[in-house]
CSV table of C-alpha atoms and ligand atoms in Angstrom, one decimal:
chain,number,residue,atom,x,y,z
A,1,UNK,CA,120.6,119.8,113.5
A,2,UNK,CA,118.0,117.7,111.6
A,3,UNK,CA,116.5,115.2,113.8
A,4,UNK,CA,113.8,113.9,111.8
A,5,UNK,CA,112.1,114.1,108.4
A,6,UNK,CA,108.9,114.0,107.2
A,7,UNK,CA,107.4,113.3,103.4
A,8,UNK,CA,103.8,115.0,102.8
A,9,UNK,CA,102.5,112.1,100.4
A,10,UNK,CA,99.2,113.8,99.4
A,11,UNK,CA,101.4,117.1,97.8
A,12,UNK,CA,104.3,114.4,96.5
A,13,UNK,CA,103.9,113.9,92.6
A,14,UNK,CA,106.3,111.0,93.1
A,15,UNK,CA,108.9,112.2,90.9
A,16,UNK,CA,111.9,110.4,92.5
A,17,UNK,CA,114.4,113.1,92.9
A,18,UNK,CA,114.4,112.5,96.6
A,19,UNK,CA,115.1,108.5,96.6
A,20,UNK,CA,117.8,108.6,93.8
A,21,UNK,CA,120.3,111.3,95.5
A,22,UNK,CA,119.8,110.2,99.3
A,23,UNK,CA,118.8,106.4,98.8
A,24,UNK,CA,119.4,106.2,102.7
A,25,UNK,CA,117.1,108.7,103.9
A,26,UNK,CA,114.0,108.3,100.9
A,27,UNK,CA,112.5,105.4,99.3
A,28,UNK,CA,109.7,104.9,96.7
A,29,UNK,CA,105.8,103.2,97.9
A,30,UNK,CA,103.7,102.5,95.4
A,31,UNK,CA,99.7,104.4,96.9
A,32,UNK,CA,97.3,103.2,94.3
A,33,UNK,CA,98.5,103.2,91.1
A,34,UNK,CA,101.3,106.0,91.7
A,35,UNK,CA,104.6,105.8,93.4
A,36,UNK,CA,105.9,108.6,95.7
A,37,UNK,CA,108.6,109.0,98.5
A,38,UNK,CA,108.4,108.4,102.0
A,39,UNK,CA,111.2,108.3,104.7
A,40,UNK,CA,113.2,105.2,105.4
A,41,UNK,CA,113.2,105.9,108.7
A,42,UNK,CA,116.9,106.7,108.7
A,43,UNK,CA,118.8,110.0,108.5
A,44,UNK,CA,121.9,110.9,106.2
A,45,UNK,CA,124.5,114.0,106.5
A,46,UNK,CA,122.7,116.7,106.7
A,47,UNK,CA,124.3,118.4,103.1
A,48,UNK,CA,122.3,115.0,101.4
A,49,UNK,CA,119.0,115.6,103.4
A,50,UNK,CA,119.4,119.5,102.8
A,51,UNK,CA,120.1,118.8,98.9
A,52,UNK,CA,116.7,116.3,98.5
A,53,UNK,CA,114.3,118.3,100.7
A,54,UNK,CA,115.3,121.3,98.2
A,55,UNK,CA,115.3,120.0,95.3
A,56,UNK,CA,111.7,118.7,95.9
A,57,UNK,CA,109.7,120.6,93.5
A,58,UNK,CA,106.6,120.1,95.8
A,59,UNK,CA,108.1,121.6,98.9
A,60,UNK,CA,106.7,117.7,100.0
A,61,UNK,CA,109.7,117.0,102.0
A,62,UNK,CA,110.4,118.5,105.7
A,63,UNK,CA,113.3,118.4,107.8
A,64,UNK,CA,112.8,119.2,111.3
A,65,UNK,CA,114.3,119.6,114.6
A,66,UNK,CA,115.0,117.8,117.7
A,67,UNK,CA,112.7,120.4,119.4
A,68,UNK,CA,110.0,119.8,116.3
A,69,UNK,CA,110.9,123.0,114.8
A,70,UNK,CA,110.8,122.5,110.8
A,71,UNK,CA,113.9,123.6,109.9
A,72,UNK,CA,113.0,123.5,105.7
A,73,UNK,CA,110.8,124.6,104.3
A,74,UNK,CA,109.9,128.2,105.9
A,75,UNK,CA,106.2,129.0,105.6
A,76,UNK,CA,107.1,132.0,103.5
A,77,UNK,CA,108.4,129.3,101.2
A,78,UNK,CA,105.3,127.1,101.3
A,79,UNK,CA,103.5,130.0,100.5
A,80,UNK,CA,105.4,131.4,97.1
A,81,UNK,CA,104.9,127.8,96.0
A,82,UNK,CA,101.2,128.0,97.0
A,83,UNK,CA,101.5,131.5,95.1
A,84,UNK,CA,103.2,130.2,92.1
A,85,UNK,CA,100.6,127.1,91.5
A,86,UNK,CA,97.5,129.6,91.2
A,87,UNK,CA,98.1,130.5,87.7
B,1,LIG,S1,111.5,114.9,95.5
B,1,LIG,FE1,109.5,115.5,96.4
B,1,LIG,S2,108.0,115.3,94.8
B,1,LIG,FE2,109.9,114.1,94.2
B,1,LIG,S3,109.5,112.0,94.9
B,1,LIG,FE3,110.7,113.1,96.5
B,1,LIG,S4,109.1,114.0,97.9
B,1,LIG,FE4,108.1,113.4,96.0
């Protein structure tokens, strides 16, 4: 059960996926002269958490745990994307 999310703003490229399908859970911060996600604070169901944190093209969204554990996304996945960005 997801207990808690986490945005990574340095890897978020602000591109708003995350804010317009879970409104609730993800809102837009301007950081300098960009825009990017961070969490409200609140949660959502856990299909509309689920559904942002993988459609995040960054992998910048986390969902974690009531123990910590991150639930999404795996390391194996961080790394592909790390992988796949090295081109
Ligand atoms: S979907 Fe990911 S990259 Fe896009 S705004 Fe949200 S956290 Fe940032």
């Amino acid at each position: 059960m997801i207990a808690k999310i986490e945005v990574d703003i340095p890897t978020c490229i602000g591109c708003g996926t995350c804010w317009v399908a879970c409104p609730d859970a993800f809102r837009e911060v301007e950081v300098g002269e960009e825009y990017k996600a961070a969490a409200t604070g609140r949660l959502a169901p856990e299909k509309a958490l689920r559904n942002a944190a993988e459609g995040c093209p960054s992998l910048s969204i986390s969902l974690i745990d009531d123990s910590g554990a991150v639930l999404y996304p795996t390391e194996a996945q961080r790394e592909e994307l790390r992988k796949r960005l090295q081109w």
